Coordinates of C-alpha atoms in Angstrom, one line a residue:
Chain K
M23 CA -12.1 11.3 -37.2
P24 CA -11.7 10.5 -33.7
I25 CA -9.1 8.2 -32.2
R26 CA -9.7 5.2 -30.4
C27 CA -8.7 5.2 -26.9
E28 CA -8.1 2.5 -24.2
I29 CA -6.9 2.8 -20.8
I30 CA -6.0 -0.8 -19.5
S31 CA -4.6 -1.6 -16.4
Q32 CA -3.2 -4.9 -15.0
D33 CA -6.8 -6.1 -13.6
R34 CA -9.3 -4.4 -15.9
I35 CA -10.2 -2.1 -18.8
V36 CA -10.7 1.1 -17.6
F37 CA -11.6 3.0 -20.3
Q38 CA -12.5 1.9 -24.0
G39 CA -14.1 4.5 -26.3
D40 CA -13.4 7.0 -29.1
A41 CA -12.1 10.4 -28.4
D42 CA -11.4 13.5 -30.2
I43 CA -8.2 14.4 -28.2
V44 CA -6.2 12.5 -25.3
V45 CA -4.1 14.5 -22.8
L46 CA -1.4 12.2 -21.6
P47 CA 1.1 12.8 -18.8
G48 CA 4.2 12.3 -20.3
E49 CA 7.6 11.8 -18.7
D50 CA 9.1 14.9 -20.4
G51 CA 5.8 16.7 -20.3
V52 CA 2.1 16.7 -20.7
M53 CA 1.3 16.0 -24.4
G54 CA -2.0 16.0 -26.6
I55 CA -2.5 13.5 -28.6
L56 CA -4.9 14.3 -31.9
P57 CA -5.9 12.0 -34.7
H58 CA -3.0 11.4 -37.1
H59 CA -0.3 11.5 -34.6
S60 CA 2.8 10.0 -35.6
P61 CA 3.7 6.7 -33.6
V62 CA 5.1 7.1 -30.0
L63 CA 6.0 4.8 -27.5
T64 CA 6.2 6.9 -24.3
V65 CA 6.6 6.2 -20.5
L66 CA 4.0 7.9 -18.6
K67 CA 4.2 9.4 -14.7
Y68 CA 2.0 10.1 -12.2
G69 CA -0.8 12.2 -13.6
I70 CA -4.2 12.8 -15.2
I71 CA -5.0 11.5 -18.2
T72 CA -7.9 13.6 -19.9
I73 CA -9.8 12.7 -22.9
R74 CA -12.3 14.9 -24.6
S75 CA -15.0 13.4 -26.7
K76 CA -17.7 15.7 -28.7
G77 CA -17.0 18.4 -26.0
V78 CA -17.3 15.9 -23.2
E79 CA -14.6 15.9 -21.1
E80 CA -13.3 13.0 -18.7
N81 CA -10.5 12.6 -16.7
Y82 CA -8.6 9.6 -15.3
T83 CA -6.1 9.3 -12.9
V84 CA -2.8 7.4 -13.9
A85 CA -0.3 5.8 -11.6
G86 CA 2.7 5.6 -14.1
G87 CA 2.8 3.2 -17.1
I88 CA 3.6 3.4 -20.9
A89 CA 1.3 4.4 -23.9
E90 CA 1.2 3.4 -27.2
V91 CA 0.5 6.1 -29.6
L92 CA -0.5 5.0 -33.3
P93 CA -2.5 7.4 -36.1
D94 CA -5.8 5.9 -35.0
Q95 CA -5.4 4.6 -31.4
V96 CA -4.1 5.6 -28.3
T97 CA -3.5 2.8 -25.9
V98 CA -2.5 3.3 -22.2
L99 CA -0.8 0.6 -20.1
A100 CA -1.7 1.8 -16.7
D101 CA 0.2 0.2 -13.0
A102 CA -3.4 1.6 -11.5
A103 CA -5.8 3.9 -13.2
E104 CA -9.4 5.4 -12.3
N105 CA -12.0 7.3 -13.3
V106 CA -12.0 10.7 -11.1
A107 CA -15.7 10.6 -11.2
E108 CA -15.2 7.3 -9.4
I109 CA -12.6 8.8 -6.6
D110 CA -13.7 8.3 -2.7
L111 CA -12.4 11.8 -2.0
Q112 CA -12.8 11.3 1.9
R113 CA -11.2 7.5 1.4
A114 CA -8.2 9.1 -0.1
Q115 CA -7.7 12.2 2.3
E116 CA -7.6 9.2 5.0
A117 CA -5.3 7.0 3.4
R118 CA -3.3 9.9 2.7
R119 CA -3.3 10.8 6.5
R120 CA -2.4 7.4 7.0
A121 CA 0.4 6.8 4.8
E122 CA 1.9 10.3 6.3
E123 CA 1.6 9.2 9.8
M124 CA 3.6 6.0 9.3
L125 CA 6.2 7.8 7.3
K126 CA 7.0 10.2 10.3
S127 CA 6.4 7.5 12.9
G128 CA 9.7 6.1 11.3
A129 CA 8.6 2.5 11.8
A130 CA 9.0 2.1 8.2
Q131 CA 12.4 3.4 8.0
K132 CA 14.3 0.3 9.0
D133 CA 12.8 -1.8 6.1
P134 CA 13.7 -0.1 2.6
D135 CA 11.2 -2.2 0.5
E136 CA 8.2 -0.9 3.4
Y137 CA 9.4 2.6 3.2
L138 CA 9.2 2.5 -0.9
A139 CA 5.7 1.1 -0.6
I140 CA 4.4 3.4 1.5
Q141 CA 5.7 6.4 -0.1
A142 CA 4.0 5.1 -3.3
A143 CA 0.6 4.9 -1.3
L144 CA 1.3 8.5 -0.8
R145 CA 2.0 9.4 -4.2
R146 CA -1.1 7.4 -5.0
S147 CA -3.5 8.8 -2.8
N148 CA -2.0 12.6 -3.3
L149 CA -2.6 12.1 -6.8
R150 CA -6.4 11.1 -6.2
V151 CA -7.2 13.9 -4.1
D152 CA -5.6 16.7 -5.9
A153 CA -7.5 15.1 -8.9
A154 CA -11.1 14.9 -7.1
R155 CA -10.6 18.8 -6.0
R156 CA -9.7 19.9 -9.4
Y157 CA -12.0 18.3 -11.9
R158 CA -14.8 17.5 -9.7
K159 CA -17.7 20.1 -9.4
D160 CA -18.7 18.6 -6.3
T161 CA -15.6 18.9 -4.3
R162 CA -14.1 22.1 -6.0
T163 CA -16.0 24.1 -3.8
R164 CA -15.1 22.9 -0.5
Chain O
M26 CA -20.4 -55.1 17.9
A27 CA -20.7 -51.7 19.0
S28 CA -23.5 -50.7 21.2
L29 CA -26.5 -49.1 19.3
R30 CA -25.7 -46.1 21.4
E31 CA -22.3 -46.1 20.2
M32 CA -23.5 -46.6 16.6
R33 CA -26.1 -43.7 17.0
M34 CA -23.1 -41.3 17.7
R35 CA -21.0 -42.4 14.9
I36 CA -24.2 -42.0 12.4
K37 CA -24.4 -38.5 14.0
S38 CA -20.7 -37.5 13.6
V39 CA -20.3 -38.8 10.0
R40 CA -23.3 -36.3 9.3
N41 CA -22.0 -33.4 10.7
I42 CA -18.3 -34.0 8.6
A43 CA -20.7 -34.5 5.5
Q44 CA -22.4 -30.9 6.1
V45 CA -18.9 -29.3 6.7
T46 CA -17.5 -30.9 3.4
R47 CA -20.5 -29.8 1.5
A48 CA -20.2 -26.4 2.9
L49 CA -16.3 -26.3 2.1
E50 CA -17.6 -27.4 -1.4
T51 CA -20.0 -24.4 -1.9
V52 CA -17.3 -21.9 -0.8
S53 CA -15.0 -23.1 -3.0
A54 CA -17.1 -23.0 -6.4
S55 CA -17.7 -19.7 -5.9
K56 CA -13.8 -19.0 -5.4
V57 CA -13.0 -20.9 -8.4
R58 CA -15.2 -18.4 -10.2
K59 CA -13.7 -15.8 -8.8
A60 CA -10.1 -16.8 -9.5
T61 CA -11.0 -17.7 -13.4
Q62 CA -12.6 -14.3 -13.9
A63 CA -9.6 -12.4 -12.7
V64 CA -7.4 -14.4 -14.9
Q65 CA -9.3 -13.4 -17.9
A66 CA -9.3 -9.6 -16.7
T67 CA -5.2 -9.7 -17.2
R68 CA -5.7 -10.7 -20.6
P69 CA -6.1 -7.4 -22.6
Y70 CA -3.5 -6.1 -20.6
A71 CA -0.8 -8.8 -20.9
E72 CA -1.6 -8.8 -25.0
K73 CA -1.0 -5.4 -25.0
A74 CA 2.2 -5.4 -23.2
W75 CA 3.3 -8.3 -25.0
Q76 CA 3.2 -6.7 -28.6
V77 CA 4.7 -3.6 -27.4
L78 CA 7.4 -5.9 -25.8
L79 CA 7.7 -8.0 -29.0
H80 CA 8.0 -4.4 -31.2
L81 CA 10.4 -3.2 -29.3
V82 CA 12.4 -6.5 -29.5
N83 CA 12.7 -6.9 -32.6
Q84 CA 14.2 -3.7 -33.8
P85 CA 17.6 -4.2 -35.0
G86 CA 19.7 -4.7 -31.5
G87 CA 16.6 -5.4 -29.2
H88 CA 17.9 -8.2 -27.7
R89 CA 21.1 -6.1 -26.3
L90 CA 18.5 -3.5 -24.8
H91 CA 17.7 -4.6 -21.8
P92 CA 19.5 -7.3 -19.2
L93 CA 16.4 -9.2 -18.6
L94 CA 16.0 -10.1 -22.6
F95 CA 19.1 -12.2 -23.2
E96 CA 20.7 -15.2 -22.2
R97 CA 23.9 -15.6 -19.9
Q98 CA 26.5 -17.4 -21.0
T99 CA 27.2 -19.6 -18.1
I100 CA 24.5 -20.7 -15.5
Q101 CA 25.9 -21.1 -12.0
K102 CA 22.5 -20.7 -10.3
S103 CA 19.1 -21.3 -11.2
L104 CA 15.6 -19.8 -9.1
V105 CA 12.6 -21.7 -9.5
L106 CA 9.3 -19.9 -7.7
M107 CA 7.1 -22.4 -7.2
I108 CA 3.4 -21.6 -6.5
S109 CA 1.1 -23.9 -4.2
S110 CA -1.3 -23.2 -1.5
D111 CA -1.7 -21.9 2.0
R112 CA -4.0 -25.0 3.2
G113 CA -4.3 -28.4 2.7
L114 CA -7.7 -30.3 1.8
A115 CA -7.0 -29.7 -1.8
G116 CA -6.8 -33.6 -2.7
S117 CA -3.3 -33.9 -4.7
Y118 CA -3.0 -30.4 -5.8
N119 CA 0.0 -29.5 -3.6
V120 CA 1.3 -32.9 -3.8
N121 CA 1.1 -32.7 -8.0
I122 CA 2.7 -29.5 -8.5
V123 CA 5.4 -30.0 -6.0
R124 CA 6.3 -33.3 -7.5
Y125 CA 6.4 -31.7 -10.8
C126 CA 8.5 -28.8 -10.0
L127 CA 11.1 -31.3 -8.1
L128 CA 11.1 -33.7 -11.4
Q129 CA 11.6 -30.6 -13.9
S130 CA 14.2 -28.7 -11.7
A131 CA 16.3 -31.7 -11.3
A132 CA 18.2 -30.8 -14.6
L133 CA 19.2 -27.0 -13.3
T134 CA 22.2 -26.2 -11.9
N135 CA 22.1 -25.3 -8.4
P136 CA 18.5 -24.7 -8.1
V137 CA 17.3 -22.7 -5.3
Y138 CA 13.6 -21.6 -4.6
V139 CA 10.9 -19.2 -4.0
T140 CA 7.7 -20.4 -2.7
V141 CA 4.4 -18.9 -2.6
G142 CA 2.3 -20.7 -0.2
R143 CA 2.9 -22.4 2.9
K144 CA 2.0 -26.0 2.1
G145 CA 4.7 -25.9 -0.8
R146 CA 7.4 -24.3 1.5
D147 CA 7.1 -27.1 4.1
M148 CA 7.2 -30.0 1.6
L149 CA 10.3 -28.5 0.1
L150 CA 12.0 -27.9 3.5
R151 CA 11.0 -31.7 4.1
R152 CA 13.0 -32.6 1.2
G153 CA 16.0 -30.4 2.6
K154 CA 15.6 -28.0 -0.6
N155 CA 17.5 -24.7 -0.5
I156 CA 14.8 -22.0 -0.1
L157 CA 15.6 -18.4 -0.7
A158 CA 12.1 -16.9 0.2
E159 CA 8.9 -17.6 1.0
F160 CA 5.6 -15.6 0.5
S161 CA 2.5 -17.0 2.2
N162 CA -1.6 -15.5 3.2
L163 CA -1.9 -14.1 0.1
P164 CA -5.5 -13.0 -0.5
S165 CA -7.7 -15.0 -2.4
P166 CA -7.7 -13.1 -5.1
P167 CA -5.0 -11.3 -4.4
S168 CA -4.6 -8.0 -6.4
F169 CA -1.7 -7.1 -8.2
M170 CA -0.1 -4.6 -5.8
D171 CA -0.2 -8.2 -3.5
V172 CA 2.1 -9.9 -5.9
S173 CA 4.4 -7.1 -7.3
A174 CA 6.7 -7.4 -4.2
I175 CA 7.2 -11.3 -5.2
G176 CA 8.0 -9.7 -9.0
R177 CA 10.2 -7.3 -7.7
L178 CA 12.5 -10.0 -5.8
V179 CA 12.9 -12.0 -8.5
V180 CA 14.1 -9.4 -11.0
E181 CA 16.4 -8.2 -8.7
D182 CA 18.0 -11.5 -7.8
F183 CA 18.4 -11.9 -11.5
L184 CA 19.8 -8.5 -12.5
E185 CA 22.3 -8.7 -9.4
G186 CA 23.6 -11.7 -11.0
I187 CA 22.7 -14.1 -7.8
V188 CA 20.8 -16.0 -10.2
D189 CA 21.2 -16.6 -13.8
E190 CA 17.6 -17.8 -15.0
V191 CA 14.5 -17.9 -13.3
Y192 CA 11.7 -20.7 -13.9
L193 CA 8.2 -20.6 -12.6
A194 CA 6.0 -23.6 -11.5
Y195 CA 2.4 -23.2 -11.1
T196 CA -0.8 -25.0 -11.9
D197 CA -2.8 -23.9 -14.7
F198 CA -6.2 -24.1 -14.6
R199 CA -7.9 -25.8 -17.5
N200 CA -11.3 -26.8 -16.3
M201 CA -13.0 -27.6 -13.2
M202 CA -12.0 -31.3 -13.3
L203 CA -8.5 -30.9 -15.2
Q204 CA -5.5 -28.9 -13.5
V205 CA -2.3 -29.4 -15.1
P206 CA 1.3 -28.5 -13.4
V207 CA 3.3 -26.5 -15.7
F208 CA 7.0 -25.2 -15.6
Q209 CA 8.2 -22.4 -17.6
K210 CA 11.1 -20.4 -18.2
L211 CA 10.3 -16.9 -16.5
L212 CA 13.8 -14.7 -17.1
P213 CA 15.5 -14.5 -19.0
L214 CA 12.2 -13.4 -21.1
E215 CA 12.3 -15.4 -24.5
V216 CA 10.6 -12.8 -26.9
I217 CA 9.7 -14.5 -30.2
V218 CA 6.8 -14.5 -32.6
S219 CA 4.7 -17.0 -32.0
P220 CA 2.9 -19.7 -34.1
E221 CA -0.7 -18.4 -35.6
D222 CA -2.0 -21.2 -33.5
A223 CA -0.7 -20.4 -30.0
Q224 CA -2.3 -19.8 -27.0
G225 CA -2.0 -17.8 -24.1
Y226 CA 0.3 -14.7 -23.9
N227 CA 2.3 -14.9 -26.9
A228 CA -0.5 -15.6 -28.9
V229 CA -0.3 -12.1 -30.6
P230 CA 1.3 -13.2 -33.8
E231 CA 2.8 -10.1 -35.1
A232 CA 3.6 -6.6 -33.8
S233 CA 3.0 -3.7 -35.7
H234 CA 5.3 -2.4 -38.1
A235 CA 5.1 1.6 -37.4
V236 CA 8.2 3.1 -36.8
F237 CA 8.0 4.7 -33.5
F238 CA 9.2 7.6 -31.4
Y239 CA 10.5 6.7 -28.1
E240 CA 9.6 9.4 -25.3
P241 CA 12.3 9.4 -23.4
D242 CA 14.0 6.8 -25.2
Q243 CA 13.7 3.1 -25.9
I244 CA 15.7 1.8 -22.7
T245 CA 13.4 3.9 -20.3
V246 CA 10.4 2.3 -22.3
L247 CA 11.9 -1.3 -21.7
N248 CA 12.9 -0.4 -18.2
Q249 CA 9.4 0.3 -17.8
T250 CA 7.8 -2.7 -19.5
V251 CA 9.9 -5.8 -18.8
P252 CA 9.5 -5.7 -15.3
R253 CA 6.0 -5.2 -15.2
F254 CA 5.3 -8.0 -17.6
T255 CA 7.3 -10.2 -15.8
A256 CA 5.5 -9.3 -12.6
L257 CA 2.3 -10.0 -14.7
Q258 CA 3.1 -13.3 -15.7
I259 CA 3.7 -14.4 -11.8
Y260 CA 0.2 -12.8 -11.2
K261 CA -1.3 -14.6 -13.5
A262 CA 0.3 -17.8 -12.5
I263 CA -0.7 -16.9 -8.9
L264 CA -4.3 -16.5 -9.8
S265 CA -4.6 -19.6 -12.2
S266 CA -2.8 -21.8 -9.6
Q267 CA -5.7 -20.5 -6.6
A268 CA -8.0 -21.1 -9.5
S269 CA -6.8 -24.7 -9.4
E270 CA -6.6 -25.1 -5.8
H271 CA -10.1 -24.1 -5.1
A272 CA -11.1 -26.5 -8.0
A273 CA -9.0 -29.2 -6.4
R274 CA -10.4 -28.7 -3.1
M275 CA -13.9 -28.7 -4.6
V276 CA -13.6 -32.1 -6.3
A277 CA -11.9 -33.3 -2.8
M278 CA -14.7 -31.9 -0.7
R279 CA -17.5 -33.2 -3.0
N280 CA -16.1 -36.9 -3.2
A281 CA -15.6 -36.7 0.9
T282 CA -19.5 -35.5 0.9
D283 CA -20.3 -38.5 -1.5
N284 CA -18.4 -40.8 1.0
A285 CA -19.9 -39.8 3.7
Q286 CA -23.5 -40.0 2.6
E287 CA -22.5 -43.6 1.3
L288 CA -21.1 -44.6 5.3
I289 CA -24.1 -43.1 6.8
T290 CA -26.2 -45.2 4.3
H291 CA -23.9 -48.5 5.3
L292 CA -24.0 -47.4 9.7
Q293 CA -27.5 -46.8 9.4
L294 CA -28.6 -50.0 7.7
E295 CA -26.3 -51.9 10.6
Y296 CA -27.8 -49.9 13.3
N297 CA -31.2 -50.8 12.0
K298 CA -30.2 -54.5 12.0
A299 CA -28.9 -54.0 15.8
R300 CA -32.0 -52.5 17.0
Q301 CA -33.9 -55.1 15.2
Q302 CA -32.1 -58.0 16.8
A303 CA -32.6 -56.3 20.3
I304 CA -36.2 -56.2 19.9
T305 CA -36.3 -59.8 19.0
S306 CA -34.1 -60.7 21.6
D307 CA -35.9 -58.8 24.1
M308 CA -39.2 -60.5 22.7
L309 CA -38.0 -63.8 23.0
D310 CA -37.1 -63.2 26.5
I311 CA -40.5 -62.1 27.5
V312 CA -42.4 -65.0 25.7
G313 CA -39.6 -67.4 27.4
G314 CA -40.9 -66.1 30.4
A315 CA -44.4 -65.9 29.8
E316 CA -43.9 -69.5 29.0
A317 CA -42.1 -70.3 32.0
L318 CA -44.7 -68.4 34.2
A319 CA -47.6 -70.5 32.4
A320 CA -45.8 -73.8 33.0
V321 CA -45.3 -72.7 36.9
M322 CA -49.3 -71.6 36.9
G323 CA -50.4 -74.8 35.5
L324 CA -48.8 -76.9 38.2

């Protein structure tokens, strides 16, 4: 029996479908969810959700959020989520470079809000670049 | 009466105005569509987050778990988050929300305001209201990231005890012709199981009854969920307000176009009359002249 899996971000449904196993980046470590898992509510950290269904694996980046696990259902409420296959590696790299430069230039240090925002942007783009490198065949050789 | 040339110019300028208003109407129509789609897209997340919240809070002692959830004994200061637009030419949209907001907040103790949109800010300033912060120039439609700063500000002010309750004033988009100003409590979050026929956010009648494990623990999960849910409500309110703004502008612009057309017909009629009159008087002159000439020749 497969588990029903949904990844939902504030502005769209990122993934919806059946899975044999869902791997979540929990706050206290990675957890693999199989059917008939006991109910869990967990906080997610920045990381990758892997959904395997009939031998096909799909990876999604998630920038924090919470996940609700029921015996037949996994629902992820993500702050931002994206299919690794959809990541524009070049753009992600550029974003990372920009964020790094802004942190270095020190312009943001005066404003703590701004600093946090840039830091979050850097963490997001790091995650995307890493995910694309690790899980995508077309970028692995580079 | 104005000269023929003046009238011609007037007709031309009115025609130009009609063209501009018609263009604005079309632009607004497409923006309404975008904004309402964005409102729809927040629904799955909102419903699920509400379910999770409902579940957590209905645990024994759940209301005590998070400071954003329980009512304060004494209320010394209230915060009102009012959402208006940056631009005018939207009929009575801005006036409606400001008037309704002031009417409702009159009953509050020491209200301070946080405004979204320039028009609302200016109107509150003119009335000498106390504005804590203002946000303007949001993109249309905004992304969640654009709005999360507003949510953070509101939640922080509440947690630090600067304000004891938070209200949200926005315009609910019902349909193209109807937009209703709404004034609702945002914080402390009132988590109650809603009746079956309720609409909107809390339209989830009952949470699941499963017994959950919490990782790392309940408080951390609540810490994640509650501020996010608040930000989401603000996000939805802003999207709905933008949809309303564009709808109001669309209707206003359609009226303006219609009025301009009417004016053009009227002016054109006047112009034609004036032209005919001028021709007639010219003819009379010529005939008069010819007769006078004939009289002289006949002598």
